[in-house]
PDB file of C-alpha atoms in Angstrom:
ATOM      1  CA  UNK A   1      -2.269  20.245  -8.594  1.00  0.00           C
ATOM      2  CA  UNK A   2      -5.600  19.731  -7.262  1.00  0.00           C
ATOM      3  CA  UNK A   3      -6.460  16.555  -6.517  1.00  0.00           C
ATOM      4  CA  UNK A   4      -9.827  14.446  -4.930  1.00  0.00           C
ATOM      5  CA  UNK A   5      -9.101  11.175  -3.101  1.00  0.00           C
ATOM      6  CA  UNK A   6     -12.767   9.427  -3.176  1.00  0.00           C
ATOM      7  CA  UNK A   7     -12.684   6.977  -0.799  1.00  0.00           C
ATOM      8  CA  UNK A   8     -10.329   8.641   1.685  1.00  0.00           C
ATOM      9  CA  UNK A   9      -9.839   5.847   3.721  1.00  0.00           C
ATOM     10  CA  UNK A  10      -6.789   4.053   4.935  1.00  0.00           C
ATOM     11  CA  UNK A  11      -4.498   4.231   2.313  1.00  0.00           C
ATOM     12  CA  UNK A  12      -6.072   7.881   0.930  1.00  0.00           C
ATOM     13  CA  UNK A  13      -5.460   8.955   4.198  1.00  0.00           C
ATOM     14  CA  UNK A  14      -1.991   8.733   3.930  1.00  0.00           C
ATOM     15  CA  UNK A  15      -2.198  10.044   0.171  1.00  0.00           C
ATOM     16  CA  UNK A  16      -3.331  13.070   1.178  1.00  0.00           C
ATOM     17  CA  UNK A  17      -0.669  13.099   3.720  1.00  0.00           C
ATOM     18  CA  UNK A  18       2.060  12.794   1.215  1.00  0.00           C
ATOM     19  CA  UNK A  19       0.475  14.549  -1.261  1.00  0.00           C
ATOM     20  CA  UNK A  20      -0.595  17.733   0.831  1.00  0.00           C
ATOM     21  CA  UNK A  21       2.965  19.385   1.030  1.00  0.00           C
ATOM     22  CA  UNK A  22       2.880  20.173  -2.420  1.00  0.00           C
ATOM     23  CA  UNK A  23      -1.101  19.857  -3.692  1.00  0.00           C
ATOM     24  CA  UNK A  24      -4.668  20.929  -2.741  1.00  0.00           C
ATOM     25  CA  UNK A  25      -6.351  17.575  -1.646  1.00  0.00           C
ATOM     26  CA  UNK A  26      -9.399  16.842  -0.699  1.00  0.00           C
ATOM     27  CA  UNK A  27     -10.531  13.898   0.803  1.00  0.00           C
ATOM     28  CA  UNK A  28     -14.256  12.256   0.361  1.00  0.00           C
ATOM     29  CA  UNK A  29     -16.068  10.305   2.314  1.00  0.00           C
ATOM     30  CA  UNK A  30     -19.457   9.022   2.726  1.00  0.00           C
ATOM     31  CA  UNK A  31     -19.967   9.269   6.137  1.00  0.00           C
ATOM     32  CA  UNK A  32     -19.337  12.482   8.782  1.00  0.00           C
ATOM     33  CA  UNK A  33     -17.351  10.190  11.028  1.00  0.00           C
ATOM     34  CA  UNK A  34     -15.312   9.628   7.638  1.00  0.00           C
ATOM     35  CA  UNK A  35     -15.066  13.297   6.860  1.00  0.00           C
ATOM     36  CA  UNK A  36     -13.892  13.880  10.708  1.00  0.00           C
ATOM     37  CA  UNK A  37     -11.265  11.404  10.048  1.00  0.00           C
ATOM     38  CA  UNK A  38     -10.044  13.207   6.768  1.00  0.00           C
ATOM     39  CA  UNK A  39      -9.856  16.597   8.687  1.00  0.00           C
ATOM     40  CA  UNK A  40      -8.149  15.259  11.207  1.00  0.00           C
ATOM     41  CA  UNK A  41      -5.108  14.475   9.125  1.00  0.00           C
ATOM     42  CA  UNK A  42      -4.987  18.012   8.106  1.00  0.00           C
ATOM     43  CA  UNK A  43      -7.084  17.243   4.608  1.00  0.00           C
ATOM     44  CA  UNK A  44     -10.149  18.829   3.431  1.00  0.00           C
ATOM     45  CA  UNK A  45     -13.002  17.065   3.620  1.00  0.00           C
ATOM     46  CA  UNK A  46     -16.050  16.241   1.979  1.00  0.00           C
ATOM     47  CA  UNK A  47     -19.206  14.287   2.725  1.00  0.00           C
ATOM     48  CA  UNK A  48     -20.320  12.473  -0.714  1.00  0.00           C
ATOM     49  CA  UNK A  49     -21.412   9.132  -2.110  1.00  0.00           C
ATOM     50  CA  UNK A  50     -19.544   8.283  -5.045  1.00  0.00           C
ATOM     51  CA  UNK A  51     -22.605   6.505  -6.404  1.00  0.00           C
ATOM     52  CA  UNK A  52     -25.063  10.104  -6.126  1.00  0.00           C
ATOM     53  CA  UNK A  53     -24.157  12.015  -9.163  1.00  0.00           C
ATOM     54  CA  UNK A  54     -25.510  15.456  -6.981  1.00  0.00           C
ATOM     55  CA  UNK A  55     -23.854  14.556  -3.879  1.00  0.00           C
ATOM     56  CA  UNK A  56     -20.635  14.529  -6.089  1.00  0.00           C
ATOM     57  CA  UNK A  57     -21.221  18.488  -7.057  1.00  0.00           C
ATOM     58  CA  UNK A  58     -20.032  19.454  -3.757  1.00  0.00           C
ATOM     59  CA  UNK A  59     -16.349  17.860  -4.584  1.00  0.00           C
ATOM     60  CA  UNK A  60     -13.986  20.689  -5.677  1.00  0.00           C
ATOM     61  CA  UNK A  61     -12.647  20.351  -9.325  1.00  0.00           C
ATOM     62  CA  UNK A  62      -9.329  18.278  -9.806  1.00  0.00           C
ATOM     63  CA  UNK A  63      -6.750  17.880 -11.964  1.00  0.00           C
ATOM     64  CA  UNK A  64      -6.641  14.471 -10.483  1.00  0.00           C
ATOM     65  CA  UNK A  65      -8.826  11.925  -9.193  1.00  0.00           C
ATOM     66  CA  UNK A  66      -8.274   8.696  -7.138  1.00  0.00           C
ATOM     67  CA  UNK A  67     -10.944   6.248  -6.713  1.00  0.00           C
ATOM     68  CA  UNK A  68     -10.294   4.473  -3.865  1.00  0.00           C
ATOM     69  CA  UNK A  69     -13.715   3.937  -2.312  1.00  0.00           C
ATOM     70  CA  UNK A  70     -14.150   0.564  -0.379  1.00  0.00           C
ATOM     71  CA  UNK A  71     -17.154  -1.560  -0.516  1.00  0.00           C
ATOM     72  CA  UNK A  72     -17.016  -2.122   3.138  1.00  0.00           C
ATOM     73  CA  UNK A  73     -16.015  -6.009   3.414  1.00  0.00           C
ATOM     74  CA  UNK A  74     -19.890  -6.766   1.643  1.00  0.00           C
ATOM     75  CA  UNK A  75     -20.841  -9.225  -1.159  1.00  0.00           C
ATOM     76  CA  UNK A  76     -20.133  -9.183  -4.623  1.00  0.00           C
ATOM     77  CA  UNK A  77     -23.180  -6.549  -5.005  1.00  0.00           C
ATOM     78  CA  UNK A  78     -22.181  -4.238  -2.880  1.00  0.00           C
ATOM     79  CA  UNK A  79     -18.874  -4.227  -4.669  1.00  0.00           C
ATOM     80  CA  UNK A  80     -20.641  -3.500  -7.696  1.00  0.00           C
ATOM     81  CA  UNK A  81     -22.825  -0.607  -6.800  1.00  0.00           C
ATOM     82  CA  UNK A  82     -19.456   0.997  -5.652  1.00  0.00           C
ATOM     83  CA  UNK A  83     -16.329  -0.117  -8.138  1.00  0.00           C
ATOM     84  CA  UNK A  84     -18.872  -0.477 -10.854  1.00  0.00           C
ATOM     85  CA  UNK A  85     -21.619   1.855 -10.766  1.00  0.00           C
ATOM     86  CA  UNK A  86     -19.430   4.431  -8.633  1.00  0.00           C
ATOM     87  CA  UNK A  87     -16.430   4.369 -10.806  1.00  0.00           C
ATOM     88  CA  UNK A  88     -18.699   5.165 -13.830  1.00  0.00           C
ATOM     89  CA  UNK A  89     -20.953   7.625 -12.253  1.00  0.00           C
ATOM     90  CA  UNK A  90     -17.672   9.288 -10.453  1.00  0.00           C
ATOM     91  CA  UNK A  91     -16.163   9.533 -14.004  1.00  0.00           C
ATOM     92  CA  UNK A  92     -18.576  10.844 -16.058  1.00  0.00           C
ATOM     93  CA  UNK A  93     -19.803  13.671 -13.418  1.00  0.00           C
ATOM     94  CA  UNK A  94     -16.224  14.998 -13.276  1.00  0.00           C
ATOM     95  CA  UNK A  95     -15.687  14.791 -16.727  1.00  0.00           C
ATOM     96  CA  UNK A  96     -18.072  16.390 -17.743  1.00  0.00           C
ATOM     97  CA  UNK A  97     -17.615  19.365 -15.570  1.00  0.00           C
ATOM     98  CA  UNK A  98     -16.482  22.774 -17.468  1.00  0.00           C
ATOM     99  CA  UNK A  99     -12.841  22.015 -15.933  1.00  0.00           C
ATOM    100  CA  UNK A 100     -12.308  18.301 -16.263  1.00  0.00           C
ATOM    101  CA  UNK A 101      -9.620  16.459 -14.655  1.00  0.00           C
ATOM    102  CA  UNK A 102      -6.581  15.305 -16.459  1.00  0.00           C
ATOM    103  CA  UNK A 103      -6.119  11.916 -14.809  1.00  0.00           C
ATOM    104  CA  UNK A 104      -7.573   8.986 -12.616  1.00  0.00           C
ATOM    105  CA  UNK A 105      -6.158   6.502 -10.598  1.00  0.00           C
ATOM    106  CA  UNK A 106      -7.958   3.772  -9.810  1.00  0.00           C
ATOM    107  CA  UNK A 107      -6.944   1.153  -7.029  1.00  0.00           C
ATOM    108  CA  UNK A 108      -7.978  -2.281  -7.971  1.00  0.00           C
ATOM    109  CA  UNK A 109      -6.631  -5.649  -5.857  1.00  0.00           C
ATOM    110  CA  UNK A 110      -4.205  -8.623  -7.308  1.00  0.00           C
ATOM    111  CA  UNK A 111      -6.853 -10.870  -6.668  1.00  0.00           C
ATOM    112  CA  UNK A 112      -8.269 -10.500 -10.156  1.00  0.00           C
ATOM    113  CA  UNK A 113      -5.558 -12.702 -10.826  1.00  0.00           C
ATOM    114  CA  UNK A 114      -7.172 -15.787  -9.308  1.00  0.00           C
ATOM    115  CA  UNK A 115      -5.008 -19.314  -8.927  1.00  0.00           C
ATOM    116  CA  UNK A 116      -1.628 -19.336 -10.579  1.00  0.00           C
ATOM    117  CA  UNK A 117      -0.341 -22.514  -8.567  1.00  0.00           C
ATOM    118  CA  UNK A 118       2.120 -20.148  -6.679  1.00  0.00           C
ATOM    119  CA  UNK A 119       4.040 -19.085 -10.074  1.00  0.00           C
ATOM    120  CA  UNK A 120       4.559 -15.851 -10.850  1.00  0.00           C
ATOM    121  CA  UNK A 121       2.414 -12.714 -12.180  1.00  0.00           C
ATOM    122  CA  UNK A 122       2.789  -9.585 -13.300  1.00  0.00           C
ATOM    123  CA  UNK A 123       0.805  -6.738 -15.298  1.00  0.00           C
ATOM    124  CA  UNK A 124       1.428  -9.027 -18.344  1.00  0.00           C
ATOM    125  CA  UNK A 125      -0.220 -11.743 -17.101  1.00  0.00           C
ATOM    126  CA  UNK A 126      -4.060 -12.469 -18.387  1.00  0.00           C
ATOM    127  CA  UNK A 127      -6.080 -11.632 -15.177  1.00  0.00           C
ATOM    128  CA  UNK A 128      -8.349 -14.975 -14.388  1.00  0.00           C
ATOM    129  CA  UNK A 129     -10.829 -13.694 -11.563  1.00  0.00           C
ATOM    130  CA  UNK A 130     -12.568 -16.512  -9.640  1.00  0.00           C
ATOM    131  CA  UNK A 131     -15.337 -14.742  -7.521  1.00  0.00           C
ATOM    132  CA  UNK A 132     -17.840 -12.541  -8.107  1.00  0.00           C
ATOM    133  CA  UNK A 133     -16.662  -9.908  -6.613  1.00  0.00           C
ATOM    134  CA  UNK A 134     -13.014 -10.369  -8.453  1.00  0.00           C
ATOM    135  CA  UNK A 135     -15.250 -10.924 -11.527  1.00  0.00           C
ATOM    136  CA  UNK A 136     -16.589  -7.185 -10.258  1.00  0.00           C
ATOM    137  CA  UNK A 137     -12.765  -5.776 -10.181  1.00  0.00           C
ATOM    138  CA  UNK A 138     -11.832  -6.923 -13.442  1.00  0.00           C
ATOM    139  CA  UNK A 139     -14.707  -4.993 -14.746  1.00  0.00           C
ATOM    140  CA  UNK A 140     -13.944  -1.583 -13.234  1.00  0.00           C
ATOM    141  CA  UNK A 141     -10.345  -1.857 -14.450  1.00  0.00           C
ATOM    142  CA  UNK A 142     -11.629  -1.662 -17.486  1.00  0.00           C
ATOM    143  CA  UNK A 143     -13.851   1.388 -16.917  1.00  0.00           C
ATOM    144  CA  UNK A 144     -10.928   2.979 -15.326  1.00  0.00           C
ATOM    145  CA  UNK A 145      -8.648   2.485 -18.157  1.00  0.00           C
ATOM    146  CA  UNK A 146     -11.070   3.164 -21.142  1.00  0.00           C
ATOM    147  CA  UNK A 147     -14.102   5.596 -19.579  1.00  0.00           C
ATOM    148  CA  UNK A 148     -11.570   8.678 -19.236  1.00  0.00           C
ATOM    149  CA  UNK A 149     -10.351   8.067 -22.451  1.00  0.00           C
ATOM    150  CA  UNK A 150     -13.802   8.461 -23.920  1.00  0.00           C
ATOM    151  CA  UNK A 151     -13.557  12.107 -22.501  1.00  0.00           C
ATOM    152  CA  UNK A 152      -9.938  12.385 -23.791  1.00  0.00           C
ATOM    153  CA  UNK A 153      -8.175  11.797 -19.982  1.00  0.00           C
ATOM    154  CA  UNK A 154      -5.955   9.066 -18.613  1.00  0.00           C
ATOM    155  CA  UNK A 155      -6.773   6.347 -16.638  1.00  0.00           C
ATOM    156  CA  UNK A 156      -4.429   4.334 -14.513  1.00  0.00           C
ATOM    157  CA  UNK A 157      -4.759   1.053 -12.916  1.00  0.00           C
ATOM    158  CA  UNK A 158      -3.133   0.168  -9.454  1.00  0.00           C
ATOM    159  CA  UNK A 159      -3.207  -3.547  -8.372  1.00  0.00           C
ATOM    160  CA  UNK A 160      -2.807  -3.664  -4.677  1.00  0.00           C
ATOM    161  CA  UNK A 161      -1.448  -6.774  -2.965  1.00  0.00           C
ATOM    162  CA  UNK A 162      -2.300  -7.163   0.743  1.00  0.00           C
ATOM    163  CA  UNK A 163      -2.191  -4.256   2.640  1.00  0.00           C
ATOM    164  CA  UNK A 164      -0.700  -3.895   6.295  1.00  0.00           C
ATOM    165  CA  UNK A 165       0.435  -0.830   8.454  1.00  0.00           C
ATOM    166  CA  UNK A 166      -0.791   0.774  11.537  1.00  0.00           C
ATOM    167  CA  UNK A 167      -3.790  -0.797  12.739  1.00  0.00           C
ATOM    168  CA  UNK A 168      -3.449  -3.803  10.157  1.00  0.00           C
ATOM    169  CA  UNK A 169      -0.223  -5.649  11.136  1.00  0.00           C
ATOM    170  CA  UNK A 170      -2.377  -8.885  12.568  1.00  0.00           C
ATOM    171  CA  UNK A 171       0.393  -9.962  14.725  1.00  0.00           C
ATOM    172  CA  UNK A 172      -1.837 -12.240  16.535  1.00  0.00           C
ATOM    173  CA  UNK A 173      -3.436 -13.965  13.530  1.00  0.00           C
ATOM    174  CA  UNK A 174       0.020 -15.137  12.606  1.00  0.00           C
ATOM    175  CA  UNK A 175       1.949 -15.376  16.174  1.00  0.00           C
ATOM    176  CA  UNK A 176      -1.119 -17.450  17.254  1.00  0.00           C
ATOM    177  CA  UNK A 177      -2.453 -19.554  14.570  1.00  0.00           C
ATOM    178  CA  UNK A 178      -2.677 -21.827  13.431  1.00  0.00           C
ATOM    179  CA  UNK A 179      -1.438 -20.740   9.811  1.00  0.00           C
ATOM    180  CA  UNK A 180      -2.172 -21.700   6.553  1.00  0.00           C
ATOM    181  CA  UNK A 181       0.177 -22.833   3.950  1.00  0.00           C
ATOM    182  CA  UNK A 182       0.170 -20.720   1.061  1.00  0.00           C
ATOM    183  CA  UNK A 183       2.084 -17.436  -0.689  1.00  0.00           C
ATOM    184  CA  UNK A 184       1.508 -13.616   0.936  1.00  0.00           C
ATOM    185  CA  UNK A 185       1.922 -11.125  -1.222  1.00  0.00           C
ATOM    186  CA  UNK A 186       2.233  -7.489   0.422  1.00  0.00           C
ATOM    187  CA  UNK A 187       2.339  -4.269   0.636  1.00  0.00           C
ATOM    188  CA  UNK A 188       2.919  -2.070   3.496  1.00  0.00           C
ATOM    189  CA  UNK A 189       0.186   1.659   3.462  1.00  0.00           C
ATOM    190  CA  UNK A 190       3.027   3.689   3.466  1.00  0.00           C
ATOM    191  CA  UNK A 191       4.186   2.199   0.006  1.00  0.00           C
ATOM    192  CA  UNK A 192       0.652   1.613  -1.566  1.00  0.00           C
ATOM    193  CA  UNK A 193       0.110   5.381  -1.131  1.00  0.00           C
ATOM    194  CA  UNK A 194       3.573   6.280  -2.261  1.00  0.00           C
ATOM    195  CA  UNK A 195       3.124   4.073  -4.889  1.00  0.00           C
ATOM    196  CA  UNK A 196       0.120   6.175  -6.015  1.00  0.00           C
ATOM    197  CA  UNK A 197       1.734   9.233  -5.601  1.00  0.00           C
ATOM    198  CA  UNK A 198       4.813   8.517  -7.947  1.00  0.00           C
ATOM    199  CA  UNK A 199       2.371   7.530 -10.945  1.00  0.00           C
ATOM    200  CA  UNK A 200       0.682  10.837 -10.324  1.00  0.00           C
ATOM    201  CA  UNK A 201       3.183  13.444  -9.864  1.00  0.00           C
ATOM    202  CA  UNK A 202       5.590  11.077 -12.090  1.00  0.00           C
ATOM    203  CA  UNK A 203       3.654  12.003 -15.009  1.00  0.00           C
ATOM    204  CA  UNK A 204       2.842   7.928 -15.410  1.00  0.00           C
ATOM    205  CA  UNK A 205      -0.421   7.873 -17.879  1.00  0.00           C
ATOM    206  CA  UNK A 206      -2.609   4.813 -18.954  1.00  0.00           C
ATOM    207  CA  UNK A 207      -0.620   2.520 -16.261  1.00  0.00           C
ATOM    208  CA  UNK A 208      -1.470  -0.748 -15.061  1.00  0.00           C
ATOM    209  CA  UNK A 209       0.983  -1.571 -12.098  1.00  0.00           C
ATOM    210  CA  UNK A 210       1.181  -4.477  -9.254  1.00  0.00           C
ATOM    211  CA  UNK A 211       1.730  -2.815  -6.432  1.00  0.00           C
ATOM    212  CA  UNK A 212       3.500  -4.963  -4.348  1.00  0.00           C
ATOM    213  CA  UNK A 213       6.855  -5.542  -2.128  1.00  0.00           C
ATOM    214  CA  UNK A 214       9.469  -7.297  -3.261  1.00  0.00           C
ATOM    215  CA  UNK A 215       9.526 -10.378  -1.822  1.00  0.00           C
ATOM    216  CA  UNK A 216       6.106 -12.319  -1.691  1.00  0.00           C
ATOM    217  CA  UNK A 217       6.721 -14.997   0.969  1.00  0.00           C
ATOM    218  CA  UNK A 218       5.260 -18.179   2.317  1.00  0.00           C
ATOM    219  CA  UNK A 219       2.938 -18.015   5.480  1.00  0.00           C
ATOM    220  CA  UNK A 220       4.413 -20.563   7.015  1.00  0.00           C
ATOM    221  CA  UNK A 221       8.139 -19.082   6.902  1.00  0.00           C
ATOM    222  CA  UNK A 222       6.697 -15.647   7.750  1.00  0.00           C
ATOM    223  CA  UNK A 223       4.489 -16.725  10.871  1.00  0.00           C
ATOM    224  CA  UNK A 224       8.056 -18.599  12.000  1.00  0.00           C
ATOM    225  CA  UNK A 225      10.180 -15.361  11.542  1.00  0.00           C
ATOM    226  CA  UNK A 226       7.440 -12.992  13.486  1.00  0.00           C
ATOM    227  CA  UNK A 227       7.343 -15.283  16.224  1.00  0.00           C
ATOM    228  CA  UNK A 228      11.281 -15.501  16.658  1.00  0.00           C
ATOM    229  CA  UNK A 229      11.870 -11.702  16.309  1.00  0.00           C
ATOM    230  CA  UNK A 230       8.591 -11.359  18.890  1.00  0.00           C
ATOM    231  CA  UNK A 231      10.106 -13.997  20.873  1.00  0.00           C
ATOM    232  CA  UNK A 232       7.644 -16.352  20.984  1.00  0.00           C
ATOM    233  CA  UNK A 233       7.071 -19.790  19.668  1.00  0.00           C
ATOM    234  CA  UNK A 234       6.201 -21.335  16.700  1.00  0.00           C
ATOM    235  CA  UNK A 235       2.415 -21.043  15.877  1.00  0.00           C
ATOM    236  CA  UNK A 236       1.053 -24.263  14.819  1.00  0.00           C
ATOM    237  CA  UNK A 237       0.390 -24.876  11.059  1.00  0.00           C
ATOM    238  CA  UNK A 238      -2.070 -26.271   8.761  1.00  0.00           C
ATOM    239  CA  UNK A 239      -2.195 -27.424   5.271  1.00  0.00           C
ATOM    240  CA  UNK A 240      -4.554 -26.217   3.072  1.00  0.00           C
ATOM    241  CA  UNK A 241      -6.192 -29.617   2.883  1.00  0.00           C
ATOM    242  CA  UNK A 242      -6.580 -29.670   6.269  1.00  0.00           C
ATOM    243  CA  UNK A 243      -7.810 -26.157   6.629  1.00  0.00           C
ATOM    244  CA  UNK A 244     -10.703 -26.772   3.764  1.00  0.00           C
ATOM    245  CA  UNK A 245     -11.691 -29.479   5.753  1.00  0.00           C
ATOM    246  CA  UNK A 246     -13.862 -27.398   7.774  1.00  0.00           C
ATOM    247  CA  UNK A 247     -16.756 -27.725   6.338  1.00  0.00           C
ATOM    248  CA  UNK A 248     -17.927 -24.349   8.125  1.00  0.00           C
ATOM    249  CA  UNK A 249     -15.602 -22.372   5.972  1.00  0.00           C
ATOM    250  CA  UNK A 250     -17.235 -20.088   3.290  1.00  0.00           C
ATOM    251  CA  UNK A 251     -17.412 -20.392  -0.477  1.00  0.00           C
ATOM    252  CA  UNK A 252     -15.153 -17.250  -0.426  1.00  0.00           C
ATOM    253  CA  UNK A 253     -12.819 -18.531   2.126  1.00  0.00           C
ATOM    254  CA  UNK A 254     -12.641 -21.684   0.342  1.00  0.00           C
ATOM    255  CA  UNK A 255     -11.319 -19.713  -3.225  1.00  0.00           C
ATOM    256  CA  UNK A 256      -9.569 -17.305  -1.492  1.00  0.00           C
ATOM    257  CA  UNK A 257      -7.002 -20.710   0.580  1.00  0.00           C
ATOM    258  CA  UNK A 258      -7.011 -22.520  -2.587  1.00  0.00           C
ATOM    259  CA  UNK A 259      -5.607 -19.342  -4.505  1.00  0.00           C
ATOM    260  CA  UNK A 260      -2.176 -18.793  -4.579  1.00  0.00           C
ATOM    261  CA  UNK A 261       0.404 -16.737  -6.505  1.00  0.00           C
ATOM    262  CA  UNK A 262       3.938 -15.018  -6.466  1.00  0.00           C
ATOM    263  CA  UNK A 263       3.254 -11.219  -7.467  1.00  0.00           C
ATOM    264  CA  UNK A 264       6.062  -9.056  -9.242  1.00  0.00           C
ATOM    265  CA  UNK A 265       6.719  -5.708  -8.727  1.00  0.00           C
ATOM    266  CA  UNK A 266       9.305  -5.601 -11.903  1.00  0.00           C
ATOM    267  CA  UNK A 267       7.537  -2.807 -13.607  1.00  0.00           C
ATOM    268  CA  UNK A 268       6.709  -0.932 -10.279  1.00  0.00           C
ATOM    269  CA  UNK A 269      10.836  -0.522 -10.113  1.00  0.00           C
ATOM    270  CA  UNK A 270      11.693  -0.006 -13.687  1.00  0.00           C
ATOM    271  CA  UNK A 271       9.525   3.024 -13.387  1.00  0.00           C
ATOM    272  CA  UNK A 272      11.439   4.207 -10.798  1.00  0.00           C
ATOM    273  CA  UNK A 273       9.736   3.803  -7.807  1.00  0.00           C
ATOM    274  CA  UNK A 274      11.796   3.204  -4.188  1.00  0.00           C
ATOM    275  CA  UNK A 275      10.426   1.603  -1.623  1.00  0.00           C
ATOM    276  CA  UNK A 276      10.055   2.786   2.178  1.00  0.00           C
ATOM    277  CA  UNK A 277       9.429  -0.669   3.479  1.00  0.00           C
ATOM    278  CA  UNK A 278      11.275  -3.245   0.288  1.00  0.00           C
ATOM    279  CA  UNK A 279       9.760  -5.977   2.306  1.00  0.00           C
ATOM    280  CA  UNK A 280       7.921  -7.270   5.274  1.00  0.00           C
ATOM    281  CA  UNK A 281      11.106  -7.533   7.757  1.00  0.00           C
ATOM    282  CA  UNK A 282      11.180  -3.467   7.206  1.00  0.00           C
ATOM    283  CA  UNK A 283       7.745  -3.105   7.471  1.00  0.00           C
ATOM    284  CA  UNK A 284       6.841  -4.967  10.156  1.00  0.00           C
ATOM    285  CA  UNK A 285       9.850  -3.808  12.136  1.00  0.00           C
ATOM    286  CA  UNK A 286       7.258  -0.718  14.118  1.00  0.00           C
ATOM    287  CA  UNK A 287       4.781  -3.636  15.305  1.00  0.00           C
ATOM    288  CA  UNK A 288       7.636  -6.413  16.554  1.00  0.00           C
ATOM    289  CA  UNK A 289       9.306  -3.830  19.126  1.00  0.00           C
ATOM    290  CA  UNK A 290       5.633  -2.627  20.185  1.00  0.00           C
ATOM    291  CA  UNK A 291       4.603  -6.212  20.596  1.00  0.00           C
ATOM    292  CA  UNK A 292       8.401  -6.874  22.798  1.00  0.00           C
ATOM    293  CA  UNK A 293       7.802  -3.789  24.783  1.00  0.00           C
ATOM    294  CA  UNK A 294       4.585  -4.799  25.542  1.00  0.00           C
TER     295      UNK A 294
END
């Protein structure tokens, strides 16, 4: 199949590494340092803005299409030019080329969600998004799911927990503190990109799936285990009281401590997907004996 990662950044990266074995990928990004970084996996790449309908022409045709384009860390505007605005115009320019694609994946986060006291969700809970930009998410899921359909496609929706890997394992944030109380739920790159690849070439239409590993755990009890297989102390803790008395801390922050959640990959399995890192004591396995050798 041919398929167009837009947005082929840290976890499209490592789609098109999976995928490239057995598909035609190209990756697109909006920047040449971005495109560099796409060929230098081995990918084609292609310099477009997901938001320019014209820049967009120069894409190859796909028989699939991820959206996994980033909003760069901005505001709740930003998010919406690109999930938004970019989802819709990215839709409707390849589907209404003379060879359409079949499918689209779209990667959305489980913080559309919001505050579930640190019960469980999963795809059938109702989403409850507490920021703008979550607000922003919600929305695109739903031009993901129905847009494509307008054109007689598929779209699929996957919810991405935290994401860590290679470059993103933090150790210091956690082996330092001091750490917040409250739930992580996450995902290791290797698995969100697998996880993407197995609704794609498993034939898995109109989809909404948590990606996530399977066993969210508490910050606290996962700061203590990194610092005893680093060999290291303790970091120091905080409660979340404590930590929102800061009166420095942004409105964002502020949501983002007082949120917390348990997130289920239950359907994620039943469909059949296996995990190369089930949970963070596999994942994070790489980074500890780095951090010991060190």
């Amino acid at each position: 199949m041919r398929v167009a990662i837009l947005g082929c950044g840290y976890v499209g990266l490592e789609l098109g590494r999976q995928l490239q074995a057995a598909h035609d990928v190209a990756g697109v990004r909006r920047s040449a340092a971005g495109v560099q970084a796409v060929e230098d996996a081995g990918l084609e790449g292609v310099q477009a803005d997901v938001t320019d309908d014209a820049a967009l022409g120069a894409v190859p045709d796909a028989d699939w299409v991820v959206f996994a384009a980033s909003s760069g860390g901005r505001g709740a505007e930003a998010a919406r030019d690109v999930y938004v605005d970019g989802l819709r115009t990215a839709i409707d320019h390849f589907w209404a080329r003379d060879d359409p694609p079949e499918r689209l994946v779209y990667t959305s986060s489980t913080g559309v969600y919001g505050d579930h006291g640190g019960d469980w969700v999963d795809e059938t809970t109702p989403l409850d998004p507490q920021t703008e930009k979550t607000e922003v998410l919600t929305e695109a899921e739903r031009i993901a799911r129905e847009r494509p359909a307008e054109y007689g496609g598929h779209g699929t929706v996957a919810r991405f927990a935290g994401l860590y890997g290679p470059d993103r394992y933090r150790l210091e944030r956690y082996l330092q503190g001091p750490v917040t109380a409250g739930y992580l739920n996450m995902v290791h790159r290797d698995d969100a990109a697998g996880a993407v690849r197995f609704l794609l070439e498993g034939d898995h239409r109109d989809e909404v799936v948590l990606v996530v590993d399977d066993e969210p755990v508490e910050k606290w009890a996962f700061a203590d285990w990194l610092a005893e297989q680093c060999g290291v102390d303790h970091p120091p803790k905080q409660t979340k009281a404590e930590r929102l008395a800061d009166e420095t801390l942004s409105s964002t922050a502020r949501r983002r401590i007082q949120t917390s959640k348990r997130c289920s990959n239950d359907r994620l399995r039943e469909l059949g997907y296996e995990f190369a890192y089930p949970t963070f004591r596999a994942g994070y396995r790489t980074a500890v004996e780095a951090y010991r050798a060190d």
